[in-house]
Coordinates of C-alpha atoms and ligand atoms in Angstrom, one line a residue:
M1 CA -19.4 -7.1 9.9
S2 CA -21.2 -4.5 12.1
A3 CA -24.5 -3.8 10.4
G4 CA -24.8 -0.4 12.0
G5 CA -21.4 0.6 10.6
L6 CA -22.2 -0.8 7.2
A7 CA -25.6 1.0 7.0
A8 CA -24.1 4.3 8.1
A9 CA -21.2 3.9 5.7
R10 CA -23.5 3.0 2.8
A11 CA -25.7 6.1 3.6
L12 CA -22.6 8.3 3.8
L13 CA -21.4 7.1 0.3
A14 CA -24.8 7.0 -1.3
G15 CA -24.7 10.4 -3.1
V16 CA -20.9 10.5 -3.5
R17 CA -19.5 11.0 -7.1
R18 CA -15.9 11.6 -6.2
L19 CA -14.5 8.9 -3.9
A20 CA -10.9 8.7 -2.6
V21 CA -9.7 5.4 -1.1
L22 CA -6.6 4.9 1.2
T23 CA -5.5 1.2 1.5
G24 CA -3.0 -0.5 3.7
A25 CA -1.7 -4.0 4.0
G26 CA -5.0 -5.3 5.3
M27 CA -6.5 -4.8 1.8
S28 CA -4.2 -7.6 0.6
A29 CA -4.5 -9.9 3.6
E30 CA -7.2 -12.0 2.0
S31 CA -5.0 -12.4 -1.0
G32 CA -2.5 -14.2 1.2
V33 CA 0.0 -11.3 1.3
P34 CA 0.9 -11.0 5.0
T35 CA 0.4 -7.5 6.5
F36 CA 3.5 -5.6 7.1
R37 CA 3.5 -6.4 10.8
D38 CA 2.9 -10.1 10.4
A39 CA 5.1 -10.4 7.3
Q40 CA 7.7 -11.8 9.6
T41 CA 6.9 -15.4 9.5
G42 CA 9.3 -18.4 9.5
L43 CA 12.9 -17.6 8.9
W44 CA 12.2 -13.9 8.8
S45 CA 10.5 -13.8 12.2
R46 CA 13.7 -12.8 13.9
F47 CA 14.1 -9.7 11.8
D48 CA 12.4 -6.3 12.3
P49 CA 10.7 -5.3 9.0
V50 CA 11.2 -1.6 9.8
Q51 CA 15.0 -2.3 10.0
L52 CA 15.0 -4.4 6.8
A53 CA 12.9 -1.8 4.9
S54 CA 15.5 1.0 5.4
P55 CA 18.6 2.4 3.7
E56 CA 20.7 1.4 6.7
G57 CA 19.3 -2.2 6.6
F58 CA 20.2 -2.5 3.0
R59 CA 23.6 -0.9 3.4
D60 CA 24.4 -3.2 6.3
D61 CA 23.6 -6.4 4.4
P62 CA 22.5 -5.9 0.8
P63 CA 22.1 -9.7 0.1
L64 CA 20.0 -10.2 3.3
V65 CA 17.6 -7.4 2.4
W66 CA 17.5 -8.4 -1.3
R67 CA 16.6 -12.0 -0.3
W68 CA 13.8 -10.6 2.0
Y69 CA 12.4 -8.7 -0.9
A70 CA 12.8 -11.7 -3.3
W71 CA 10.8 -13.8 -0.8
R72 CA 8.1 -11.1 -0.6
R73 CA 8.1 -10.7 -4.5
E74 CA 7.4 -14.5 -4.7
L75 CA 4.5 -14.2 -2.3
V76 CA 3.1 -11.2 -4.3
A77 CA 3.6 -12.8 -7.7
G78 CA 1.7 -15.9 -6.5
A79 CA -1.2 -13.8 -5.0
Q80 CA -4.5 -13.0 -6.7
P81 CA -6.6 -9.9 -6.1
N82 CA -9.3 -10.6 -3.6
A83 CA -13.1 -9.8 -3.6
G84 CA -12.3 -6.4 -2.1
H85 CA -9.8 -5.4 -4.8
R86 CA -12.3 -6.5 -7.4
A87 CA -15.2 -4.7 -5.8
L88 CA -13.2 -1.4 -5.9
A89 CA -12.3 -2.0 -9.5
R90 CA -15.9 -2.7 -10.4
A91 CA -17.3 0.3 -8.5
A92 CA -15.0 2.8 -10.3
G93 CA -17.6 2.8 -13.2
S94 CA -20.3 4.2 -11.0
F95 CA -18.3 7.2 -9.7
D96 CA -17.1 10.3 -11.6
S97 CA -13.7 9.6 -10.0
L98 CA -12.4 6.8 -7.7
C99 CA -8.8 7.4 -6.8
I100 CA -7.0 4.7 -4.8
V101 CA -4.0 5.9 -2.7
T102 CA -2.3 2.7 -1.6
Q103 CA 0.5 2.1 0.9
N104 CA 0.8 -1.4 -0.6
V105 CA 3.6 -2.3 -2.9
D106 CA 2.0 -5.5 -4.3
G107 CA 0.3 -4.0 -7.4
L108 CA -2.9 -6.0 -6.7
H109 CA -5.2 -3.0 -7.2
Q110 CA -4.0 -2.6 -10.8
R111 CA -4.2 -6.4 -11.4
A112 CA -7.8 -6.3 -10.2
G113 CA -8.5 -3.6 -12.9
S114 CA -8.2 -0.4 -11.0
S115 CA -6.5 2.3 -13.0
D116 CA -6.5 5.4 -10.9
V117 CA -3.9 4.2 -8.3
I118 CA -1.2 6.2 -6.6
E119 CA 1.5 3.8 -5.1
I120 CA 2.8 6.2 -2.6
H121 CA 5.3 3.6 -1.2
G122 CA 6.4 2.3 -4.6
N123 CA 6.1 -1.2 -6.1
I124 CA 8.0 -4.3 -4.9
L125 CA 8.0 -5.9 -8.4
R126 CA 10.2 -3.0 -9.7
S127 CA 13.8 -2.3 -8.9
R128 CA 16.0 0.7 -9.5
C129 CA 19.6 1.8 -9.3
L130 CA 20.7 2.4 -5.7
D131 CA 22.7 5.4 -6.9
E132 CA 19.7 6.8 -8.7
C133 CA 21.4 6.8 -12.1
G134 CA 18.0 6.5 -13.7
V135 CA 18.0 2.7 -14.4
R136 CA 14.7 1.0 -13.5
F137 CA 13.9 -2.7 -13.9
E138 CA 10.4 -4.1 -14.1
R139 CA 11.5 -7.6 -13.1
P140 CA 15.1 -8.0 -11.7
Q141 CA 16.9 -11.2 -12.3
Q142 CA 17.7 -13.3 -9.3
L143 CA 21.4 -14.2 -8.9
P144 CA 22.2 -17.7 -7.5
S145 CA 24.2 -16.0 -4.7
G146 CA 21.1 -14.1 -3.6
E147 CA 23.1 -10.9 -4.1
P148 CA 21.4 -7.8 -5.5
P149 CA 22.1 -7.6 -9.3
R150 CA 24.4 -4.8 -10.5
C151 CA 23.1 -1.8 -12.3
P152 CA 23.9 -2.1 -16.0
G153 CA 24.1 1.7 -16.2
C154 CA 26.7 2.4 -13.4
G155 CA 27.6 -0.9 -11.7
S156 CA 26.0 0.0 -8.4
W157 CA 23.6 -2.3 -6.6
L158 CA 20.0 -2.5 -7.7
R159 CA 17.4 -2.0 -5.0
P160 CA 13.7 -2.5 -4.7
D161 CA 11.7 0.4 -6.1
V162 CA 9.9 1.1 -2.8
V163 CA 10.1 3.9 -0.2
W164 CA 12.1 2.8 2.8
F165 CA 11.6 4.0 6.4
G166 CA 13.6 7.3 6.7
E167 CA 13.2 8.0 3.0
M168 CA 11.0 10.8 1.6
L169 CA 8.0 9.9 -0.5
D170 CA 7.9 11.2 -4.1
P171 CA 6.6 14.8 -3.6
V172 CA 4.7 14.7 -6.8
Q173 CA 2.8 11.5 -5.7
L174 CA 2.3 12.8 -2.2
R175 CA 0.8 16.0 -3.5
A176 CA -1.4 14.1 -5.9
A177 CA -2.6 11.9 -3.0
G178 CA -3.3 14.9 -0.9
E179 CA -5.3 16.6 -3.7
A180 CA -7.3 13.3 -4.3
V181 CA -8.2 13.1 -0.6
S182 CA -9.0 16.8 -0.1
G183 CA -10.9 17.0 -3.4
A184 CA -13.1 13.9 -2.8
Q185 CA -16.6 13.9 -1.4
A186 CA -15.7 11.0 0.9
L187 CA -12.6 9.1 1.9
L188 CA -12.8 5.3 2.4
V189 CA -9.8 4.0 4.5
I190 CA -9.3 0.2 4.3
G191 CA -6.9 -2.1 6.0
T192 CA -4.4 0.2 7.6
S193 CA -3.3 0.6 11.2
G194 CA -2.6 4.3 10.6
L195 CA 0.8 4.1 12.1
V196 CA 3.1 5.0 9.2
Y197 CA 3.4 8.7 8.2
P198 CA 2.9 10.7 6.1
A199 CA 0.3 8.2 4.7
A200 CA -1.4 8.1 8.1
G201 CA -1.9 11.9 7.9
L202 CA -4.2 11.7 4.9
P203 CA -7.4 10.9 6.8
L204 CA -6.8 14.0 9.1
Q205 CA -6.2 16.1 5.9
A206 CA -9.5 14.8 4.6
R207 CA -11.3 15.7 7.9
R208 CA -9.8 19.2 7.8
A209 CA -11.0 19.6 4.3
G210 CA -14.5 18.7 5.4
V211 CA -14.4 15.3 3.6
P212 CA -16.2 12.6 5.6
V213 CA -14.1 9.5 6.5
V214 CA -15.2 5.9 6.5
V215 CA -12.8 3.4 8.2
L216 CA -13.1 -0.3 7.3
N217 CA -11.0 -2.6 9.5
P218 CA -11.6 -5.7 11.6
Q219 CA -9.7 -4.1 14.4
P220 CA -9.6 -0.6 16.0
T221 CA -7.0 1.7 14.3
E222 CA -5.2 5.0 15.0
I223 CA -7.5 6.6 12.4
D224 CA -10.8 5.7 14.1
S225 CA -10.8 9.0 16.0
V226 CA -11.3 11.0 12.7
A227 CA -13.9 8.6 11.2
D228 CA -17.5 9.5 10.5
A229 CA -18.4 5.9 10.1
L230 CA -16.6 2.7 11.3
V231 CA -17.2 -0.6 9.7
A232 CA -15.8 -3.6 11.5
G233 CA -15.0 -6.2 8.9
T234 CA -12.6 -7.4 6.3
A235 CA -12.0 -5.9 2.8
G236 CA -13.0 -9.1 1.0
E237 CA -16.2 -9.4 3.1
V238 CA -17.4 -5.9 3.3
L239 CA -16.4 -4.0 0.1
P240 CA -18.7 -6.0 -2.3
A241 CA -21.7 -5.2 0.1
L242 CA -20.6 -1.6 0.7
L243 CA -20.0 -0.7 -2.9
A244 CA -22.6 -2.8 -4.7
R245 CA -25.2 0.0 -4.3
Q246 CA -22.8 2.4 -6.0
A247 CA -22.2 -0.1 -8.8
D248 CA -26.0 -0.2 -9.5
Q249 CA -26.1 3.6 -10.2
P250 CA -24.5 4.4 -13.5
A251 CA -22.2 7.5 -13.5
T252 CA -24.0 10.7 -14.7
Ligands
BV8_1 C1 9.3 9.8 5.9 C2 7.4 0.2 1.6 C3 10.4 11.9 6.0 C4 8.6 -0.7 1.9 C5 6.7 1.2 3.7 C6 12.4 7.9 12.8 C7 13.3 7.9 11.7 C8 12.9 8.0 10.4 C9 11.6 8.1 10.1 C10 10.7 8.1 11.1 C11 11.0 8.0 12.5 N1 9.9 8.1 13.2 C12 8.8 8.2 12.4 C13 9.3 8.3 11.2 C14 8.5 8.4 10.0 C15 8.3 7.0 9.4 C16 7.2 6.3 10.2 O1 6.0 6.7 10.1 N2 7.5 5.3 11.1 C17 6.5 4.6 11.8 C18 7.0 3.2 12.1 C19 6.3 5.4 13.2 N3 7.9 7.2 8.1 C20 8.9 7.2 7.2 O2 10.0 7.0 7.3 C21 8.4 7.7 5.8 N4 9.2 8.7 5.3 O3 8.7 10.1 6.9 O4 10.2 10.7 5.3 C22 11.5 11.6 7.0 C23 12.7 11.3 6.6 C24 13.7 11.1 7.6 C25 13.5 11.2 8.9 C26 12.2 11.5 9.4 C27 11.2 11.7 8.4 C28 8.4 6.5 4.8 C29 7.4 5.5 5.3 C30 7.3 4.4 4.2 C31 7.9 3.1 4.6 N5 7.7 2.1 3.6 N6 6.5 0.3 2.7 C32 8.2 -2.1 2.0 O5 7.0 -2.5 1.9 O6 9.2 -2.9 2.1 S1 5.7 1.2 5.0 C33 4.9 -0.3 5.1 O7 4.4 -0.3 6.5 C34 3.6 -0.4 4.3 O8 3.7 0.2 3.1 C35 2.6 0.4 5.2 O9 2.6 1.7 4.9 C36 3.1 0.2 6.6 C37 2.3 -0.9 7.3 O10 1.2 -0.2 7.6 P1 -0.2 -0.9 7.2 O11 -0.4 -0.9 5.8 O12 -1.2 -0.2 8.0 O13 -0.2 -2.4 7.7 P2 -0.2 -2.9 9.2 O14 0.4 -4.2 9.1 O15 0.4 -1.9 10.1 O16 -1.8 -2.9 9.5 C38 -2.6 -3.8 8.8 C39 -4.0 -3.4 9.1 O17 -4.9 -4.2 8.3 C40 -4.4 -3.6 10.5 O18 -5.1 -2.5 11.0 C41 -5.3 -4.8 10.5 O19 -6.3 -4.8 11.5 C42 -6.0 -4.7 9.2 N7 -6.4 -5.9 8.5 C43 -5.9 -7.2 8.7 N8 -6.6 -8.0 7.9 C44 -7.5 -7.3 7.2 C45 -7.4 -5.9 7.6 N9 -8.2 -4.9 7.1 C46 -9.1 -5.3 6.2 N10 -9.3 -6.5 5.7 C47 -8.5 -7.6 6.2 N11 -8.7 -8.8 5.8
ZN2 ZN1 23.0 2.9 -11.9

Protein backbone atom coordinates (compact mmCIF):
# COMPACT_ATOMS: atom_id res chain seq x y z
CA MET A 1 0.00 0.00 0.00
CA SER A 2 1.62 3.31 -1.05
CA ALA A 3 0.98 5.68 1.89
CA GLY A 4 1.22 8.76 -0.33
CA GLY A 5 -1.43 7.37 -2.62
CA LEU A 6 -3.69 6.40 0.25
CA ALA A 7 -3.42 9.80 1.97
CA ALA A 8 -4.07 11.63 -1.31
CA ALA A 9 -6.99 9.34 -2.11
CA ARG A 10 -8.46 9.76 1.36
CA ALA A 11 -8.14 13.55 1.11
CA LEU A 12 -9.82 13.51 -2.29
CA LEU A 13 -12.76 11.45 -0.96
CA ALA A 14 -13.08 13.31 2.37
CA GLY A 15 -15.93 15.71 1.44
CA VAL A 16 -17.56 13.49 -1.19
CA ARG A 17 -21.28 12.73 -0.74
CA ARG A 18 -21.91 11.11 -4.15
CA LEU A 19 -19.39 8.37 -4.92
CA ALA A 20 -19.31 6.17 -8.03
CA VAL A 21 -17.23 3.00 -8.04
CA LEU A 22 -16.09 0.96 -11.08
CA THR A 23 -14.90 -2.55 -10.25
CA GLY A 24 -13.18 -5.25 -12.29
CA ALA A 25 -12.01 -8.79 -11.72
CA GLY A 26 -9.31 -7.68 -9.23
CA MET A 27 -12.11 -6.75 -6.80
CA SER A 28 -12.90 -10.47 -6.43
CA ALA A 29 -9.34 -11.81 -6.60
CA GLU A 30 -9.09 -12.02 -2.78
CA SER A 31 -12.33 -14.00 -2.77
CA GLY A 32 -10.56 -16.66 -4.77
CA VAL A 33 -12.33 -15.82 -8.05
CA PRO A 34 -9.53 -15.74 -10.68
CA THR A 35 -9.28 -12.52 -12.67
CA PHE A 36 -10.45 -12.82 -16.25
CA ARG A 37 -6.94 -13.12 -17.56
CA ASP A 38 -5.80 -15.73 -15.09
CA ALA A 39 -9.14 -17.54 -15.11
CA GLN A 40 -7.48 -19.99 -17.46
CA THR A 41 -5.93 -22.42 -15.02
CA GLY A 42 -5.69 -26.20 -15.26
CA LEU A 43 -7.66 -27.79 -18.08
CA TRP A 44 -8.90 -24.42 -19.28
CA SER A 45 -5.39 -23.02 -19.66
CA ARG A 46 -5.26 -23.96 -23.36
CA PHE A 47 -8.38 -21.93 -24.17
CA ASP A 48 -8.60 -18.18 -24.84
CA PRO A 49 -11.26 -16.68 -22.52
CA VAL A 50 -12.09 -13.98 -25.05
CA GLN A 51 -12.89 -16.73 -27.56
CA LEU A 52 -14.92 -18.79 -25.06
CA ALA A 53 -16.83 -15.67 -23.89
CA SER A 54 -18.20 -14.91 -27.36
CA PRO A 55 -21.25 -15.85 -29.48
CA GLU A 56 -18.92 -17.55 -31.98
CA GLY A 57 -17.29 -19.57 -29.22
CA PHE A 58 -20.67 -20.75 -27.98
CA ARG A 59 -21.99 -21.46 -31.47
CA ASP A 60 -18.86 -23.48 -32.33
CA ASP A 61 -19.08 -25.68 -29.24
CA PRO A 62 -22.06 -25.07 -26.92
CA PRO A 63 -21.19 -27.93 -24.49
CA LEU A 64 -17.56 -26.72 -24.14
CA VAL A 65 -18.56 -23.13 -23.38
CA TRP A 66 -21.40 -24.25 -21.11
CA ARG A 67 -18.93 -26.45 -19.15
CA TRP A 68 -16.52 -23.49 -18.82
CA TYR A 69 -19.29 -21.41 -17.37
CA ALA A 70 -20.41 -24.27 -15.09
CA TRP A 71 -16.80 -24.47 -13.79
CA ARG A 72 -16.75 -20.72 -13.16
CA ARG A 73 -20.24 -20.81 -11.56
CA GLU A 74 -18.94 -23.43 -9.12
CA LEU A 75 -15.97 -21.17 -8.27
CA VAL A 76 -18.26 -18.18 -7.74
CA ALA A 77 -20.85 -20.12 -5.74
CA GLY A 78 -18.07 -21.27 -3.38
CA ALA A 79 -16.55 -17.78 -3.03
CA GLN A 80 -17.25 -15.31 -0.23
CA PRO A 81 -17.22 -11.50 -0.43
CA ASN A 82 -13.84 -10.22 0.77
CA ALA A 83 -12.94 -7.33 3.09
CA GLY A 84 -13.04 -4.98 0.09
CA HIS A 85 -16.60 -5.91 -0.89
CA ARG A 86 -17.66 -5.56 2.74
CA ALA A 87 -15.94 -2.18 3.15
CA LEU A 88 -17.84 -0.84 0.12
CA ALA A 89 -21.14 -2.18 1.46
CA ARG A 90 -20.45 -0.66 4.89
CA ALA A 91 -19.40 2.72 3.50
CA ALA A 92 -22.65 3.19 1.54
CA GLY A 93 -24.35 4.40 4.73
CA SER A 94 -22.02 7.39 4.96
CA PHE A 95 -22.63 8.69 1.42
CA ASP A 96 -25.78 10.22 -0.05
CA SER A 97 -25.19 7.81 -2.95
CA LEU A 98 -22.62 5.09 -3.61
CA CYS A 99 -23.26 3.43 -6.98
CA ILE A 100 -21.11 0.44 -7.94
CA VAL A 101 -20.72 -0.18 -11.69
CA THR A 102 -19.21 -3.64 -11.91
CA GLN A 103 -17.71 -5.53 -14.82
CA ASN A 104 -17.81 -8.63 -12.64
CA VAL A 105 -20.45 -11.28 -13.15
CA ASP A 106 -20.04 -12.98 -9.74
CA GLY A 107 -22.70 -11.13 -7.70
CA LEU A 108 -20.28 -10.68 -4.77
CA HIS A 109 -21.06 -6.98 -4.29
CA GLN A 110 -24.73 -7.82 -3.68
CA ARG A 111 -23.81 -10.74 -1.43
CA ALA A 112 -21.68 -8.33 0.66
CA GLY A 113 -24.76 -6.12 1.11
CA SER A 114 -24.31 -3.48 -1.61
CA SER A 115 -27.64 -2.62 -3.20
CA ASP A 116 -26.89 0.11 -5.75
CA VAL A 117 -25.02 -2.18 -8.20
CA ILE A 118 -25.09 -2.03 -12.01
CA GLU A 119 -23.87 -5.36 -13.48
CA ILE A 120 -22.92 -4.02 -16.91
CA HIS A 121 -21.64 -7.44 -18.06
CA GLY A 122 -24.49 -9.48 -16.56
CA ASN A 123 -24.39 -12.25 -13.98
CA ILE A 124 -22.91 -15.73 -14.45
CA LEU A 125 -25.39 -17.33 -12.03
CA ARG A 126 -28.31 -16.44 -14.34
CA SER A 127 -29.04 -18.00 -17.71
CA ARG A 128 -31.33 -16.92 -20.54
CA CYS A 129 -32.67 -18.23 -23.81
CA LEU A 130 -30.12 -18.07 -26.66
CA ASP A 131 -32.92 -16.96 -28.99
CA GLU A 132 -34.04 -14.21 -26.59
CA CYS A 133 -37.58 -15.59 -26.29
CA GLY A 134 -37.69 -14.00 -22.85
CA VAL A 135 -37.03 -17.03 -20.65
CA ARG A 136 -34.53 -16.39 -17.87
CA PHE A 137 -33.26 -18.82 -15.25
CA GLU A 138 -31.81 -17.94 -11.87
CA ARG A 139 -30.01 -21.25 -11.52
CA PRO A 140 -29.89 -23.51 -14.56
CA GLN A 141 -29.83 -27.25 -13.98
CA GLN A 142 -26.69 -29.13 -15.04
CA LEU A 143 -27.26 -32.00 -17.48
CA PRO A 144 -25.05 -35.10 -17.04
CA SER A 145 -23.89 -34.65 -20.65
CA GLY A 146 -22.58 -31.16 -19.83
CA GLU A 147 -24.76 -29.88 -22.67
CA PRO A 148 -26.55 -26.56 -22.18
CA PRO A 149 -30.15 -27.17 -21.05
CA ARG A 150 -32.95 -26.47 -23.55
CA CYS A 151 -35.19 -23.42 -23.18
CA PRO A 152 -38.61 -24.54 -21.89
CA GLY A 153 -40.18 -21.70 -23.84
CA CYS A 154 -38.89 -22.40 -27.34
CA GLY A 155 -36.52 -25.38 -27.23
CA SER A 156 -33.39 -23.38 -28.10
CA TRP A 157 -30.22 -23.58 -26.00
CA LEU A 158 -29.94 -21.71 -22.71
CA ARG A 159 -26.88 -19.47 -22.44
CA PRO A 160 -25.21 -17.62 -19.54
CA ASP A 161 -26.88 -14.25 -18.88
CA VAL A 162 -23.63 -12.33 -19.47
CA VAL A 163 -22.42 -9.93 -22.18
CA TRP A 164 -20.03 -11.73 -24.52
CA PHE A 165 -17.22 -10.09 -26.51
CA GLY A 166 -18.72 -8.65 -29.66
CA GLU A 167 -22.13 -8.19 -27.98
CA MET A 168 -23.64 -4.82 -27.14
CA LEU A 169 -24.13 -3.96 -23.49
CA ASP A 170 -27.68 -3.25 -22.32
CA PRO A 171 -28.12 0.40 -23.39
CA VAL A 172 -30.28 1.20 -20.35
CA GLN A 173 -27.59 -0.10 -17.97
CA LEU A 174 -24.78 1.57 -19.89
CA ARG A 175 -26.62 4.90 -19.77
CA ALA A 176 -27.25 4.46 -16.03
CA ALA A 177 -23.55 3.69 -15.52
CA GLY A 178 -22.54 6.81 -17.46
CA GLU A 179 -24.95 8.97 -15.47
CA ALA A 180 -23.72 7.52 -12.16
CA VAL A 181 -20.12 8.26 -13.11
CA SER A 182 -20.69 11.75 -14.56
CA GLY A 183 -23.02 12.75 -11.73
CA ALA A 184 -20.66 11.65 -8.93
CA GLN A 185 -18.27 13.85 -6.98
CA ALA A 186 -15.55 11.20 -7.30
CA LEU A 187 -15.01 7.91 -9.15
CA LEU A 188 -13.12 5.10 -7.40
CA VAL A 189 -11.77 2.52 -9.90
CA ILE A 190 -10.85 -0.82 -8.33
CA GLY A 191 -9.23 -3.92 -9.77
CA THR A 192 -9.56 -3.41 -13.49
CA SER A 193 -6.89 -3.46 -16.18
CA GLY A 194 -8.97 -0.96 -18.18
CA LEU A 195 -8.66 -2.98 -21.38
CA VAL A 196 -12.28 -3.88 -22.10
CA TYR A 197 -14.59 -1.30 -23.66
CA PRO A 198 -17.02 0.37 -23.26
CA ALA A 199 -16.50 -0.13 -19.45
CA ALA A 200 -12.92 1.11 -19.73
CA GLY A 201 -14.23 4.38 -21.20
CA LEU A 202 -16.09 5.32 -18.01
CA PRO A 203 -13.07 6.83 -16.15
CA LEU A 204 -12.36 9.11 -19.13
CA GLN A 205 -16.06 10.07 -19.16
CA ALA A 206 -15.70 10.99 -15.47
CA ARG A 207 -12.59 13.03 -16.18
CA ARG A 208 -14.34 14.93 -18.96
CA ALA A 209 -17.23 15.65 -16.59
CA GLY A 210 -14.76 17.11 -14.08
CA VAL A 211 -15.12 14.16 -11.69
CA PRO A 212 -11.85 13.28 -9.90
CA VAL A 213 -10.69 9.68 -10.42
CA VAL A 214 -8.96 7.46 -7.86
CA VAL A 215 -7.41 4.21 -9.14
CA LEU A 216 -6.76 1.34 -6.74
CA ASN A 217 -4.72 -1.51 -8.18
CA PRO A 218 -1.56 -3.43 -7.20
CA GLN A 219 -0.31 -2.98 -10.77
CA PRO A 220 -0.22 -0.10 -13.28
CA THR A 221 -3.31 0.04 -15.51
CA GLU A 222 -4.52 1.65 -18.73
CA ILE A 223 -6.57 4.01 -16.58
CA ASP A 224 -3.70 5.47 -14.56
CA SER A 225 -3.25 8.29 -17.09
CA VAL A 226 -6.64 9.79 -16.16
CA ALA A 227 -6.25 9.27 -12.40
CA ASP A 228 -6.02 12.12 -9.88
CA ALA A 229 -4.80 9.69 -7.23
CA LEU A 230 -3.23 6.25 -7.56
CA VAL A 231 -3.23 3.78 -4.70
CA ALA A 232 -0.98 0.73 -5.15
CA GLY A 233 -2.56 -2.06 -3.18
CA THR A 234 -5.29 -4.67 -3.14
CA ALA A 235 -9.03 -4.21 -2.68
CA GLY A 236 -9.16 -6.30 0.48
CA GLU A 237 -6.19 -4.52 2.02
CA VAL A 238 -6.84 -0.88 1.06
CA LEU A 239 -10.62 -0.36 0.97
CA PRO A 240 -11.25 -0.80 4.70
CA ALA A 241 -8.54 1.83 5.37
CA LEU A 242 -9.58 4.11 2.50
CA LEU A 243 -13.30 4.11 3.32
CA ALA A 244 -13.23 3.76 7.13
CA ARG A 245 -13.04 7.58 7.46
CA GLN A 246 -16.18 7.94 5.38
CA ALA A 247 -17.96 5.35 7.48
CA ASP A 248 -17.26 7.47 10.63
CA GLN A 249 -19.17 10.44 9.19
CA PRO A 250 -22.94 9.75 9.16
CA ALA A 251 -24.77 10.83 6.01
CA THR A 252 -26.33 14.36 6.30
C1 LIG B 1 -18.93 -4.13 -27.43
C2 LIG B 1 -18.64 -11.10 -19.23
C3 LIG B 1 -19.96 -3.16 -29.31
C4 LIG B 1 -18.42 -12.45 -19.85
C5 LIG B 1 -16.92 -9.69 -20.23
C6 LIG B 1 -13.25 -6.81 -31.99
C7 LIG B 1 -14.45 -7.50 -32.16
C8 LIG B 1 -15.53 -7.31 -31.30
C9 LIG B 1 -15.41 -6.42 -30.24
C10 LIG B 1 -14.21 -5.76 -30.08
C11 LIG B 1 -13.13 -5.93 -30.93
N1 LIG B 1 -12.11 -5.15 -30.49
C12 LIG B 1 -12.49 -4.49 -29.39
C13 LIG B 1 -13.76 -4.82 -29.15
C14 LIG B 1 -14.56 -4.36 -28.07
C15 LIG B 1 -14.49 -5.40 -26.96
C16 LIG B 1 -13.21 -5.20 -26.19
O1 LIG B 1 -13.08 -4.24 -25.47
N2 LIG B 1 -12.25 -6.13 -26.37
C17 LIG B 1 -10.98 -6.02 -25.67
C18 LIG B 1 -10.43 -7.42 -25.42
C19 LIG B 1 -10.03 -5.18 -26.50
N3 LIG B 1 -15.64 -5.16 -26.16
C20 LIG B 1 -16.77 -5.82 -26.42
O2 LIG B 1 -16.89 -6.68 -27.23
C21 LIG B 1 -17.95 -5.32 -25.61
N4 LIG B 1 -19.03 -5.06 -26.51
O3 LIG B 1 -17.95 -3.44 -27.60
O4 LIG B 1 -20.04 -4.06 -28.23
C22 LIG B 1 -19.30 -3.90 -30.44
C23 LIG B 1 -19.95 -4.99 -30.98
C24 LIG B 1 -19.37 -5.63 -32.07
C25 LIG B 1 -18.13 -5.21 -32.58
C26 LIG B 1 -17.45 -4.14 -31.98
C27 LIG B 1 -18.04 -3.49 -30.89
C28 LIG B 1 -18.39 -6.38 -24.62
C29 LIG B 1 -17.31 -6.55 -23.59
C30 LIG B 1 -17.84 -7.43 -22.45
C31 LIG B 1 -17.18 -8.79 -22.50
N5 LIG B 1 -17.61 -9.57 -21.34
N6 LIG B 1 -17.38 -10.36 -19.17
C32 LIG B 1 -17.72 -13.38 -18.91
O5 LIG B 1 -17.26 -12.97 -17.83
O6 LIG B 1 -17.63 -14.57 -19.28
S1 LIG B 1 -15.45 -8.90 -20.12
C33 LIG B 1 -14.53 -9.58 -18.87
O7 LIG B 1 -13.20 -9.25 -19.14
C34 LIG B 1 -14.79 -8.98 -17.52
O8 LIG B 1 -16.13 -8.73 -17.29
C35 LIG B 1 -13.98 -7.71 -17.54
O9 LIG B 1 -14.68 -6.66 -18.07
C36 LIG B 1 -12.89 -8.07 -18.49
C37 LIG B 1 -11.62 -8.33 -17.73
O10 LIG B 1 -11.17 -7.13 -17.38
P1 LIG B 1 -10.83 -6.82 -15.83
O11 LIG B 1 -12.05 -6.91 -15.01
O12 LIG B 1 -10.07 -5.57 -15.83
O13 LIG B 1 -9.93 -8.01 -15.36
P2 LIG B 1 -8.44 -8.24 -15.78
O14 LIG B 1 -8.15 -9.65 -15.50
O15 LIG B 1 -8.19 -7.68 -17.12
O16 LIG B 1 -7.62 -7.29 -14.76
C38 LIG B 1 -7.67 -7.55 -13.38
C39 LIG B 1 -7.05 -6.34 -12.70
O17 LIG B 1 -7.15 -6.52 -11.28
C40 LIG B 1 -5.58 -6.16 -13.02
O18 LIG B 1 -5.32 -4.80 -13.29
C41 LIG B 1 -4.88 -6.58 -11.70
O19 LIG B 1 -3.69 -5.85 -11.48
C42 LIG B 1 -5.91 -6.22 -10.69
N7 LIG B 1 -5.87 -6.99 -9.44
C43 LIG B 1 -5.44 -8.26 -9.25
N8 LIG B 1 -5.62 -8.61 -7.95
C44 LIG B 1 -6.18 -7.53 -7.33
C45 LIG B 1 -6.35 -6.50 -8.27
N9 LIG B 1 -6.89 -5.30 -7.96
C46 LIG B 1 -7.26 -5.11 -6.67
N10 LIG B 1 -7.15 -6.06 -5.71
C47 LIG B 1 -6.60 -7.26 -6.00
N11 LIG B 1 -6.47 -8.19 -5.03
ZN1 LIG C 1 -36.50 -19.65 -25.64
